[in-house]
XYZ file of C-alpha atoms in Angstrom:
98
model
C 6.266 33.284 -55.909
C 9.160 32.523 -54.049
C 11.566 35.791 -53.074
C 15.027 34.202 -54.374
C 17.858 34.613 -51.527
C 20.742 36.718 -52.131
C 23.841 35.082 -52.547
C 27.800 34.883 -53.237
C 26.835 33.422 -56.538
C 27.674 34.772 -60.271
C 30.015 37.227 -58.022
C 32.419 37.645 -60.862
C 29.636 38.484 -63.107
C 28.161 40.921 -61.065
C 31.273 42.464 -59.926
C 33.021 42.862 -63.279
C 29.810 44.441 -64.947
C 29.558 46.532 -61.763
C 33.506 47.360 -62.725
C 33.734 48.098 -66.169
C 30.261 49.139 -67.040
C 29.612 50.935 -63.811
C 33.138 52.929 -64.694
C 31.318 53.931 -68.251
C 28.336 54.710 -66.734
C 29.624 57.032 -64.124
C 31.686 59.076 -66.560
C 28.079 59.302 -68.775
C 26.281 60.653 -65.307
C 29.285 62.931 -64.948
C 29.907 63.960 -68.629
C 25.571 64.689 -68.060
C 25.962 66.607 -65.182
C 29.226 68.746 -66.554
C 27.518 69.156 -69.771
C 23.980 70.312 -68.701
C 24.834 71.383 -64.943
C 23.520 74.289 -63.493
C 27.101 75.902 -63.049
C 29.729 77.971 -65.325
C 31.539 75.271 -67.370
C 35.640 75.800 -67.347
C 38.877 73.844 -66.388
C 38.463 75.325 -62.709
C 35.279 76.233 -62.037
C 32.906 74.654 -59.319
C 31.214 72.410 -61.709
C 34.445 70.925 -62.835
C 35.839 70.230 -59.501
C 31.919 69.110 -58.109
C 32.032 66.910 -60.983
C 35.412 65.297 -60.576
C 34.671 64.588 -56.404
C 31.446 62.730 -57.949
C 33.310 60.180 -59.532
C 34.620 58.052 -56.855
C 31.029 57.982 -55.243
C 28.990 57.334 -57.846
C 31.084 54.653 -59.036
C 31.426 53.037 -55.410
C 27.206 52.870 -55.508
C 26.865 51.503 -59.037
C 29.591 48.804 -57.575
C 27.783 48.012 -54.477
C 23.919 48.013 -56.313
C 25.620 45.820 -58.855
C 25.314 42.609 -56.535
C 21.659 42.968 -55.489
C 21.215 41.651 -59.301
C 19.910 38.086 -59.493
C 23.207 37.106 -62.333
C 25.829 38.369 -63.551
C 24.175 38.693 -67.045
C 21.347 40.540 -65.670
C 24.008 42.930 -64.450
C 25.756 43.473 -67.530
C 22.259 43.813 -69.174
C 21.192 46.596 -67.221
C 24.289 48.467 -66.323
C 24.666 47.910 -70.494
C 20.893 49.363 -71.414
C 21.217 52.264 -68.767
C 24.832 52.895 -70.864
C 23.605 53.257 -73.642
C 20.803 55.331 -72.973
C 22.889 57.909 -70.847
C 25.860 57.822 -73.696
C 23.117 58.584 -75.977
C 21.831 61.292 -74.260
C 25.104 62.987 -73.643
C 26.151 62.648 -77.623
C 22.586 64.129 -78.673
C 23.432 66.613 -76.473
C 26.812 67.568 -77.957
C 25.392 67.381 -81.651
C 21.960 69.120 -81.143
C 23.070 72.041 -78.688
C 26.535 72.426 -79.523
């Protein structure tokens, strides 16, 4: 098997799924992290603020992973899946613990 070159190809794919679904799927890893975090949970507290600074660099690594996909579809796909699967977790979360 051939290893496939990366290129500038499918860029819009790849960069709006690294966009929008990489924006959803940082606020899941955040909304995770707040929710089941090691630290008291409040407005001010050190969670809060640790979990607001994690925003902007979790997003900015989703965004630049998100072109190392082969398509654009195959972006959406798995930025979509891993979505889903962290959404779920956070709402089972809420509706099971409380």
């Amino acid at each position: 098997m051939r290893p496939q070159q990366l290129s500038s190809s499918n860029w819009f794919g790849k960069a709006s799924a690294g966009v929008i679904a990489g924006y959803l799927l940082t606020i899941a890893i955040c909304g995770i992290f707040s929710r089941f975090g090691p630290l008291e949970v409040g407005s001010f507290s050190a969670q809060a603020q640790i979990t607001m600074w994690l925003m902007a660099p979790v997003w900015a690594l989703i965004l630049s992973f998100c072109f190392l996909f082969q398509n654009g579809w195959r972006a959406w796909a798995w930025l979509g899946g891993a979505n889903m699967v962290l959404w779920g977790i956070l709402l089972i979360g809420r509706f099971v613990i409380g």
